[in-house]
DNA sequence: GATAATAGTTAGCCAAGGCTAAATTGTTTG
DNA sequence: CAAACAATTTAGCCTTGGCTAACTATTATC
C-alpha cells in the first residue's frame, strides 16, 4: 500500500489546474467505471429485448444482431449468458422472453435511458446526437445526477 | 441483411412510449459505444500520466496502479501497449514520459474531462459524485454535446 | 557497501465479447 | 412434400484487460 506520493506537498509542482483527487477517491472513480462496463452490455441486451417485445411483440436473435450491428453468433452466445443469469428464458430456435427479473431490469434501463435522452434534448442537443450520447452515457450516470437531469428536463418543458 | 422487421408497421403493437429508431441509426448507437470502449482505457491512462507529470513532476507505474486500483502487472502490460502505440516512452524501471502524440491526447482528454466535470457541478451535482460520473461519461459525450455543456457552464458561472 | 524494502517486469492464467465457418433447425414455396 | 432459404446454434479462434506468483532491478538504510 506504501504511497510515496504522500511525501510531496500539493503545491510542489503547482502549475495550478485542478488538483489530483486523493488516491482513494481517484481509485473509486476508475473502479466505478470498470464495474459499469461489466454490467452495461447485459443491460443493453435486456433493454433492447424489452423494447423489441414492447414494440414488435417478440424479440428474435436476428433482430438483436441487426440492431446491435453484431453477428448472430455473438447474440447467441450472449443469450446463453442472459439465460444463466436468469434474465431471459428461451427455447432453442424460438424467440425470447424476459423473466420477472429481466423485465424489471429492462424497465429500469429504459427509464434511465429516457431520462438521459430527454435531458440531452432539453439541453439543446440534436436528436440523433442525443440518441448516440445517451446510449453511451446512460450506464455512467449516478442516481443523484439522474434525478437532477429529470428535474431539469421537467422545468424546461413546462 | 434480410430484415423481416420491415414487414411490420410502426403501430402494430403500439403501447406508445418512444418508438424504436430505424435499424441503421440504432446500430450506429451501439457501434459508437463499442468504439468508445476500445479507446477509453488508453485515454484514461494517458490522461492520468499527463496529470501525474503535471502535478508531481513524474509518472511512476506504482502511482498509476494505486490511483487506478489495479495491479502493477496490469499497469506494466498496459505501458507496453502505450509504447507500441507511440504514446509514451519509457526505459525499464524508470518513470514515464509522453510523446508529442501522447501529450496531445492527454491535453484533449483533460479538457474534455474538465468540461464534463464542471458542467455536472454547475448542474448542481455533488462534487464527489460529479467526479465519478465525469470519469464514466467523458468518453461518451460528442463534441456537439460538449460544446453545449461548456456554454451552459459558462452562463451559470458568470 | 550489504541487505532490506520498494518498484518494475515477466509468465501464465482467466473471462468477456467480438469474429467466421460449419452444422442444425424451422419456414416457405414451387 | 421436398427443396431452398432463413434463423439459430456450435466450435474454435482472437484480443483485451484483469489477476497472482515469481523474478529482477533500484533505492534506502544501517
JSON list of C-alpha atoms in Angstrom, two decimals, chain A residues 3-73:
[
{"chain": "A", "resi": 3, "resn": "UNK", "atom": "CA", "xyz": [2.35, 5.58, -1.04]},
{"chain": "A", "resi": 4, "resn": "UNK", "atom": "CA", "xyz": [5.33, 7.68, -1.71]},
{"chain": "A", "resi": 5, "resn": "UNK", "atom": "CA", "xyz": [3.08, 10.26, -3.28]},
{"chain": "A", "resi": 6, "resn": "UNK", "atom": "CA", "xyz": [2.19, 11.47, 0.17]},
{"chain": "A", "resi": 7, "resn": "UNK", "atom": "CA", "xyz": [5.72, 12.70, 0.63]},
{"chain": "A", "resi": 8, "resn": "UNK", "atom": "CA", "xyz": [5.11, 15.51, -1.77]},
{"chain": "A", "resi": 9, "resn": "UNK", "atom": "CA", "xyz": [3.10, 18.58, -0.99]},
{"chain": "A", "resi": 10, "resn": "UNK", "atom": "CA", "xyz": [0.14, 19.56, -3.06]},
{"chain": "A", "resi": 11, "resn": "UNK", "atom": "CA", "xyz": [1.80, 22.63, -4.46]},
{"chain": "A", "resi": 12, "resn": "UNK", "atom": "CA", "xyz": [5.33, 21.48, -5.11]},
{"chain": "A", "resi": 13, "resn": "UNK", "atom": "CA", "xyz": [4.73, 21.43, -8.83]},
{"chain": "A", "resi": 14, "resn": "UNK", "atom": "CA", "xyz": [1.70, 23.62, -8.96]},
{"chain": "A", "resi": 15, "resn": "UNK", "atom": "CA", "xyz": [1.11, 24.81, -12.49]},
{"chain": "A", "resi": 16, "resn": "UNK", "atom": "CA", "xyz": [-2.35, 25.14, -10.98]},
{"chain": "A", "resi": 17, "resn": "UNK", "atom": "CA", "xyz": [-5.17, 23.49, -12.91]},
{"chain": "A", "resi": 18, "resn": "UNK", "atom": "CA", "xyz": [-7.42, 21.22, -10.86]},
{"chain": "A", "resi": 19, "resn": "UNK", "atom": "CA", "xyz": [-5.57, 19.27, -8.23]},
{"chain": "A", "resi": 20, "resn": "UNK", "atom": "CA", "xyz": [-5.43, 15.50, -8.29]},
{"chain": "A", "resi": 21, "resn": "UNK", "atom": "CA", "xyz": [-8.08, 13.97, -6.08]},
{"chain": "A", "resi": 22, "resn": "UNK", "atom": "CA", "xyz": [-6.91, 11.91, -3.09]},
{"chain": "A", "resi": 23, "resn": "UNK", "atom": "CA", "xyz": [-5.82, 8.41, -4.08]},
{"chain": "A", "resi": 24, "resn": "UNK", "atom": "CA", "xyz": [-8.83, 6.62, -2.55]},
{"chain": "A", "resi": 25, "resn": "UNK", "atom": "CA", "xyz": [-11.32, 8.83, -4.32]},
{"chain": "A", "resi": 26, "resn": "UNK", "atom": "CA", "xyz": [-9.45, 8.65, -7.57]},
{"chain": "A", "resi": 27, "resn": "UNK", "atom": "CA", "xyz": [-9.42, 4.86, -7.33]},
{"chain": "A", "resi": 28, "resn": "UNK", "atom": "CA", "xyz": [-13.13, 4.78, -6.70]},
{"chain": "A", "resi": 29, "resn": "UNK", "atom": "CA", "xyz": [-13.76, 6.68, -9.92]},
{"chain": "A", "resi": 30, "resn": "UNK", "atom": "CA", "xyz": [-11.99, 4.08, -12.00]},
{"chain": "A", "resi": 31, "resn": "UNK", "atom": "CA", "xyz": [-13.50, 1.18, -10.08]},
{"chain": "A", "resi": 32, "resn": "UNK", "atom": "CA", "xyz": [-16.96, 2.54, -10.69]},
{"chain": "A", "resi": 33, "resn": "UNK", "atom": "CA", "xyz": [-16.29, 2.77, -14.41]},
{"chain": "A", "resi": 34, "resn": "UNK", "atom": "CA", "xyz": [-14.96, -0.79, -14.53]},
{"chain": "A", "resi": 35, "resn": "UNK", "atom": "CA", "xyz": [-17.99, -2.04, -12.70]},
{"chain": "A", "resi": 36, "resn": "UNK", "atom": "CA", "xyz": [-20.31, -0.21, -15.09]},
{"chain": "A", "resi": 37, "resn": "UNK", "atom": "CA", "xyz": [-18.56, -1.83, -18.03]},
{"chain": "A", "resi": 38, "resn": "UNK", "atom": "CA", "xyz": [-19.23, -5.28, -16.62]},
{"chain": "A", "resi": 39, "resn": "UNK", "atom": "CA", "xyz": [-22.93, -4.69, -16.41]},
{"chain": "A", "resi": 40, "resn": "UNK", "atom": "CA", "xyz": [-23.74, -2.40, -19.25]},
{"chain": "A", "resi": 41, "resn": "UNK", "atom": "CA", "xyz": [-23.72, -4.84, -22.14]},
{"chain": "A", "resi": 42, "resn": "UNK", "atom": "CA", "xyz": [-26.05, -7.12, -20.22]},
{"chain": "A", "resi": 43, "resn": "UNK", "atom": "CA", "xyz": [-28.36, -4.20, -19.54]},
{"chain": "A", "resi": 44, "resn": "UNK", "atom": "CA", "xyz": [-28.25, -3.12, -23.15]},
{"chain": "A", "resi": 45, "resn": "UNK", "atom": "CA", "xyz": [-29.33, -6.54, -24.32]},
{"chain": "A", "resi": 46, "resn": "UNK", "atom": "CA", "xyz": [-32.09, -6.79, -21.77]},
{"chain": "A", "resi": 47, "resn": "UNK", "atom": "CA", "xyz": [-33.28, -3.30, -22.53]},
{"chain": "A", "resi": 48, "resn": "UNK", "atom": "CA", "xyz": [-33.30, -3.98, -26.26]},
{"chain": "A", "resi": 49, "resn": "UNK", "atom": "CA", "xyz": [-35.13, -7.27, -25.82]},
{"chain": "A", "resi": 50, "resn": "UNK", "atom": "CA", "xyz": [-37.72, -5.46, -23.74]},
{"chain": "A", "resi": 51, "resn": "UNK", "atom": "CA", "xyz": [-38.09, -2.77, -26.39]},
{"chain": "A", "resi": 52, "resn": "UNK", "atom": "CA", "xyz": [-38.47, -5.32, -29.17]},
{"chain": "A", "resi": 53, "resn": "UNK", "atom": "CA", "xyz": [-41.15, -7.19, -27.28]},
{"chain": "A", "resi": 54, "resn": "UNK", "atom": "CA", "xyz": [-42.88, -3.95, -26.44]},
{"chain": "A", "resi": 55, "resn": "UNK", "atom": "CA", "xyz": [-42.85, -2.58, -29.96]},
{"chain": "A", "resi": 56, "resn": "UNK", "atom": "CA", "xyz": [-42.90, -5.70, -32.12]},
{"chain": "A", "resi": 57, "resn": "UNK", "atom": "CA", "xyz": [-44.49, -8.30, -29.95]},
{"chain": "A", "resi": 58, "resn": "UNK", "atom": "CA", "xyz": [-41.41, -10.52, -29.94]},
{"chain": "A", "resi": 59, "resn": "UNK", "atom": "CA", "xyz": [-37.65, -10.47, -29.73]},
{"chain": "A", "resi": 60, "resn": "UNK", "atom": "CA", "xyz": [-35.71, -12.57, -32.21]},
{"chain": "A", "resi": 61, "resn": "UNK", "atom": "CA", "xyz": [-31.98, -13.08, -32.25]},
{"chain": "A", "resi": 62, "resn": "UNK", "atom": "CA", "xyz": [-31.66, -11.83, -35.82]},
{"chain": "A", "resi": 63, "resn": "UNK", "atom": "CA", "xyz": [-33.29, -8.51, -34.94]},
{"chain": "A", "resi": 64, "resn": "UNK", "atom": "CA", "xyz": [-30.98, -8.07, -32.00]},
{"chain": "A", "resi": 65, "resn": "UNK", "atom": "CA", "xyz": [-27.99, -8.83, -34.21]},
{"chain": "A", "resi": 66, "resn": "UNK", "atom": "CA", "xyz": [-29.16, -6.29, -36.79]},
{"chain": "A", "resi": 67, "resn": "UNK", "atom": "CA", "xyz": [-29.85, -3.56, -34.29]},
{"chain": "A", "resi": 68, "resn": "UNK", "atom": "CA", "xyz": [-26.64, -4.09, -32.39]},
{"chain": "A", "resi": 69, "resn": "UNK", "atom": "CA", "xyz": [-24.62, -4.47, -35.61]},
{"chain": "A", "resi": 70, "resn": "UNK", "atom": "CA", "xyz": [-23.13, -7.68, -34.32]},
{"chain": "A", "resi": 71, "resn": "UNK", "atom": "CA", "xyz": [-23.06, -11.24, -35.66]},
{"chain": "A", "resi": 72, "resn": "UNK", "atom": "CA", "xyz": [-25.76, -13.72, -34.85]},
{"chain": "A", "resi": 73, "resn": "UNK", "atom": "CA", "xyz": [-23.19, -15.95, -33.24]}
]
